[in-house]
Amino acid sequence: MEDELIAVIPCSSIVVDSVLRFTTAGALWGFCSAPYDARKRGLTGLARASFVAKSVGKFGFQCGLVAGVFATTRCSLQRYRKQNDQLNTLIAGAVAGAAVAARTRSWTNVVGVACLVSAFSVAAEVSRTN
């Protein structure tokens, strides 16, 4: 049934849905982890509030970016190849991982994160379909 829905729903809708969900999850993660990190750094008052707000934004943006790149790549590949298989997920995970690691400007990091995100994406796809 899901295959039928993906063929009908536009890629832009899938991407927006993914970005909103993962941005929210990332912001919640930042909101939960930032106070702990601020306490470890000894921040209090306005400096602590500023640190928490920046962390929420940073985690939300990063998670939204990964979700957007992944969903766009996967949906585009699926439409181009006219197949819904794990190769789409593998390539989309690699592209999303490389997009996140690109700001490190280290090819070692880019390749490592691309492989890691790709592997986790395929593992999630396999566990979801079985």
PDB file of C-alpha atoms in Angstrom:
ATOM      1  CA  MET A   1       0.000   0.000   0.000  1.00  0.00           C
ATOM      2  CA  GLU A   2       2.834   2.383   0.786  1.00  0.00           C
ATOM      3  CA  ASP A   3       4.313   1.877  -2.685  1.00  0.00           C
ATOM      4  CA  GLU A   4       1.035   3.031  -4.198  1.00  0.00           C
ATOM      5  CA  LEU A   5       0.978   6.170  -2.042  1.00  0.00           C
ATOM      6  CA  ILE A   6       4.550   7.114  -2.879  1.00  0.00           C
ATOM      7  CA  ALA A   7       3.744   6.928  -6.577  1.00  0.00           C
ATOM      8  CA  VAL A   8       0.878   9.413  -6.103  1.00  0.00           C
ATOM      9  CA  ILE A   9       2.290  11.850  -3.531  1.00  0.00           C
ATOM     10  CA  PRO A  10       4.591  14.551  -4.947  1.00  0.00           C
ATOM     11  CA  CYS A  11       8.221  14.511  -3.826  1.00  0.00           C
ATOM     12  CA  SER A  12       7.871  18.035  -2.448  1.00  0.00           C
ATOM     13  CA  SER A  13       5.187  16.879  -0.001  1.00  0.00           C
ATOM     14  CA  ILE A  14       7.322  13.968   1.149  1.00  0.00           C
ATOM     15  CA  VAL A  15      10.321  16.260   1.650  1.00  0.00           C
ATOM     16  CA  VAL A  16       8.352  18.887   3.587  1.00  0.00           C
ATOM     17  CA  ASP A  17       6.866  16.197   5.829  1.00  0.00           C
ATOM     18  CA  SER A  18      10.305  14.690   6.502  1.00  0.00           C
ATOM     19  CA  VAL A  19      11.923  18.056   7.185  1.00  0.00           C
ATOM     20  CA  LEU A  20       9.194  19.125   9.608  1.00  0.00           C
ATOM     21  CA  ARG A  21       9.284  15.846  11.505  1.00  0.00           C
ATOM     22  CA  PHE A  22      13.051  15.641  11.810  1.00  0.00           C
ATOM     23  CA  THR A  23      13.517  19.340  12.547  1.00  0.00           C
ATOM     24  CA  THR A  24      11.084  18.945  15.419  1.00  0.00           C
ATOM     25  CA  ALA A  25      12.889  15.824  16.648  1.00  0.00           C
ATOM     26  CA  GLY A  26      16.262  17.589  16.433  1.00  0.00           C
ATOM     27  CA  ALA A  27      14.949  20.632  18.274  1.00  0.00           C
ATOM     28  CA  LEU A  28      13.557  18.406  21.015  1.00  0.00           C
ATOM     29  CA  TRP A  29      16.896  16.617  21.248  1.00  0.00           C
ATOM     30  CA  GLY A  30      18.673  19.962  21.548  1.00  0.00           C
ATOM     31  CA  PHE A  31      16.186  21.123  24.153  1.00  0.00           C
ATOM     32  CA  CYS A  32      16.841  17.980  26.219  1.00  0.00           C
ATOM     33  CA  SER A  33      20.623  17.808  25.846  1.00  0.00           C
ATOM     34  CA  ALA A  34      21.552  21.499  25.934  1.00  0.00           C
ATOM     35  CA  PRO A  35      20.825  22.164  29.637  1.00  0.00           C
ATOM     36  CA  TYR A  36      23.110  19.274  30.565  1.00  0.00           C
ATOM     37  CA  ASP A  37      25.886  20.591  28.311  1.00  0.00           C
ATOM     38  CA  ALA A  38      25.395  24.122  29.662  1.00  0.00           C
ATOM     39  CA  ARG A  39      25.704  22.860  33.229  1.00  0.00           C
ATOM     40  CA  LYS A  40      28.892  20.946  32.326  1.00  0.00           C
ATOM     41  CA  ARG A  41      30.348  24.198  30.949  1.00  0.00           C
ATOM     42  CA  GLY A  42      29.335  26.098  34.068  1.00  0.00           C
ATOM     43  CA  LEU A  43      26.980  28.481  32.273  1.00  0.00           C
ATOM     44  CA  THR A  44      24.260  30.268  34.220  1.00  0.00           C
ATOM     45  CA  GLY A  45      21.616  32.899  33.593  1.00  0.00           C
ATOM     46  CA  LEU A  46      21.491  34.575  30.219  1.00  0.00           C
ATOM     47  CA  ALA A  47      24.556  32.733  28.925  1.00  0.00           C
ATOM     48  CA  ARG A  48      22.866  29.412  29.696  1.00  0.00           C
ATOM     49  CA  ALA A  49      19.603  30.457  28.014  1.00  0.00           C
ATOM     50  CA  SER A  50      21.510  31.631  24.962  1.00  0.00           C
ATOM     51  CA  PHE A  51      23.455  28.365  24.785  1.00  0.00           C
ATOM     52  CA  VAL A  52      20.254  26.312  25.024  1.00  0.00           C
ATOM     53  CA  ALA A  53      18.541  28.378  22.303  1.00  0.00           C
ATOM     54  CA  LYS A  54      21.540  28.038  19.974  1.00  0.00           C
ATOM     55  CA  SER A  55      21.721  24.297  20.604  1.00  0.00           C
ATOM     56  CA  VAL A  56      18.018  23.832  19.870  1.00  0.00           C
ATOM     57  CA  GLY A  57      18.414  25.706  16.595  1.00  0.00           C
ATOM     58  CA  LYS A  58      21.593  23.897  15.636  1.00  0.00           C
ATOM     59  CA  PHE A  59      20.240  20.403  16.290  1.00  0.00           C
ATOM     60  CA  GLY A  60      16.941  21.219  14.622  1.00  0.00           C
ATOM     61  CA  PHE A  61      18.650  22.610  11.531  1.00  0.00           C
ATOM     62  CA  GLN A  62      21.068  19.708  11.211  1.00  0.00           C
ATOM     63  CA  CYS A  63      18.359  17.067  11.553  1.00  0.00           C
ATOM     64  CA  GLY A  64      16.114  18.940   9.124  1.00  0.00           C
ATOM     65  CA  LEU A  65      18.973  19.233   6.635  1.00  0.00           C
ATOM     66  CA  VAL A  66      19.703  15.511   6.747  1.00  0.00           C
ATOM     67  CA  ALA A  67      16.019  14.670   6.368  1.00  0.00           C
ATOM     68  CA  GLY A  68      15.561  17.083   3.481  1.00  0.00           C
ATOM     69  CA  VAL A  69      18.574  15.881   1.535  1.00  0.00           C
ATOM     70  CA  PHE A  70      17.731  12.235   2.198  1.00  0.00           C
ATOM     71  CA  ALA A  71      14.053  12.521   1.268  1.00  0.00           C
ATOM     72  CA  THR A  72      14.764  14.585  -1.851  1.00  0.00           C
ATOM     73  CA  THR A  73      17.438  12.212  -3.096  1.00  0.00           C
ATOM     74  CA  ARG A  74      15.480   9.048  -2.325  1.00  0.00           C
ATOM     75  CA  CYS A  75      12.253  10.274  -3.888  1.00  0.00           C
ATOM     76  CA  SER A  76      14.037  11.631  -6.958  1.00  0.00           C
ATOM     77  CA  LEU A  77      15.902   8.371  -7.483  1.00  0.00           C
ATOM     78  CA  GLN A  78      12.730   6.400  -7.005  1.00  0.00           C
ATOM     79  CA  ARG A  79      10.940   8.466  -9.651  1.00  0.00           C
ATOM     80  CA  TYR A  80      13.902   8.393 -12.039  1.00  0.00           C
ATOM     81  CA  ARG A  81      14.594   4.655 -11.742  1.00  0.00           C
ATOM     82  CA  LYS A  82      10.904   3.717 -11.395  1.00  0.00           C
ATOM     83  CA  GLN A  83      11.884   1.232  -8.704  1.00  0.00           C
ATOM     84  CA  ASN A  84      11.387   1.220  -4.964  1.00  0.00           C
ATOM     85  CA  ASP A  85      14.373  -0.723  -3.671  1.00  0.00           C
ATOM     86  CA  GLN A  86      17.210  -0.433  -1.184  1.00  0.00           C
ATOM     87  CA  LEU A  87      19.600   1.063  -3.718  1.00  0.00           C
ATOM     88  CA  ASN A  88      17.634   4.320  -3.563  1.00  0.00           C
ATOM     89  CA  THR A  89      17.983   4.318   0.220  1.00  0.00           C
ATOM     90  CA  LEU A  90      21.676   3.456   0.038  1.00  0.00           C
ATOM     91  CA  ILE A  91      22.481   6.315  -2.333  1.00  0.00           C
ATOM     92  CA  ALA A  92      20.248   8.799  -0.494  1.00  0.00           C
ATOM     93  CA  GLY A  93      21.913   7.950   2.821  1.00  0.00           C
ATOM     94  CA  ALA A  94      25.354   8.463   1.313  1.00  0.00           C
ATOM     95  CA  VAL A  95      24.386  11.830  -0.173  1.00  0.00           C
ATOM     96  CA  ALA A  96      22.768  13.000   3.085  1.00  0.00           C
ATOM     97  CA  GLY A  97      25.778  11.908   5.137  1.00  0.00           C
ATOM     98  CA  ALA A  98      28.167  13.636   2.755  1.00  0.00           C
ATOM     99  CA  ALA A  99      26.083  16.821   2.881  1.00  0.00           C
ATOM    100  CA  VAL A 100      26.306  16.944   6.660  1.00  0.00           C
ATOM    101  CA  ALA A 101      30.021  16.149   6.803  1.00  0.00           C
ATOM    102  CA  ALA A 102      30.968  18.506   3.945  1.00  0.00           C
ATOM    103  CA  ARG A 103      31.476  21.445   6.294  1.00  0.00           C
ATOM    104  CA  THR A 104      34.330  19.588   8.018  1.00  0.00           C
ATOM    105  CA  ARG A 105      36.318  19.889   4.752  1.00  0.00           C
ATOM    106  CA  SER A 106      37.941  16.531   5.450  1.00  0.00           C
ATOM    107  CA  TRP A 107      37.468  13.815   2.835  1.00  0.00           C
ATOM    108  CA  THR A 108      37.990  11.185   5.498  1.00  0.00           C
ATOM    109  CA  ASN A 109      35.092  12.546   7.529  1.00  0.00           C
ATOM    110  CA  VAL A 110      32.884  12.976   4.476  1.00  0.00           C
ATOM    111  CA  VAL A 111      33.393   9.398   3.338  1.00  0.00           C
ATOM    112  CA  GLY A 112      33.030   7.998   6.861  1.00  0.00           C
ATOM    113  CA  VAL A 113      29.807   9.838   7.658  1.00  0.00           C
ATOM    114  CA  ALA A 114      28.397   9.079   4.197  1.00  0.00           C
ATOM    115  CA  CYS A 115      29.011   5.356   4.735  1.00  0.00           C
ATOM    116  CA  LEU A 116      27.618   5.454   8.267  1.00  0.00           C
ATOM    117  CA  VAL A 117      24.399   7.274   7.353  1.00  0.00           C
ATOM    118  CA  SER A 118      23.994   5.065   4.301  1.00  0.00           C
ATOM    119  CA  ALA A 119      24.360   1.888   6.373  1.00  0.00           C
ATOM    120  CA  PHE A 120      21.900   3.085   9.019  1.00  0.00           C
ATOM    121  CA  SER A 121      19.417   4.125   6.333  1.00  0.00           C
ATOM    122  CA  VAL A 122      19.483   0.720   4.684  1.00  0.00           C
ATOM    123  CA  ALA A 123      19.246  -1.026   8.060  1.00  0.00           C
ATOM    124  CA  ALA A 124      16.187   1.049   8.944  1.00  0.00           C
ATOM    125  CA  GLU A 125      14.639   0.315   5.550  1.00  0.00           C
ATOM    126  CA  VAL A 126      15.237  -3.433   5.955  1.00  0.00           C
ATOM    127  CA  SER A 127      13.806  -3.492   9.478  1.00  0.00           C
ATOM    128  CA  ARG A 128      10.767  -1.489   8.354  1.00  0.00           C
ATOM    129  CA  THR A 129       9.948  -3.731   5.401  1.00  0.00           C
ATOM    130  CA  ASN A 130      10.440  -7.055   7.219  1.00  0.00           C
TER     131      ASN A 130
END
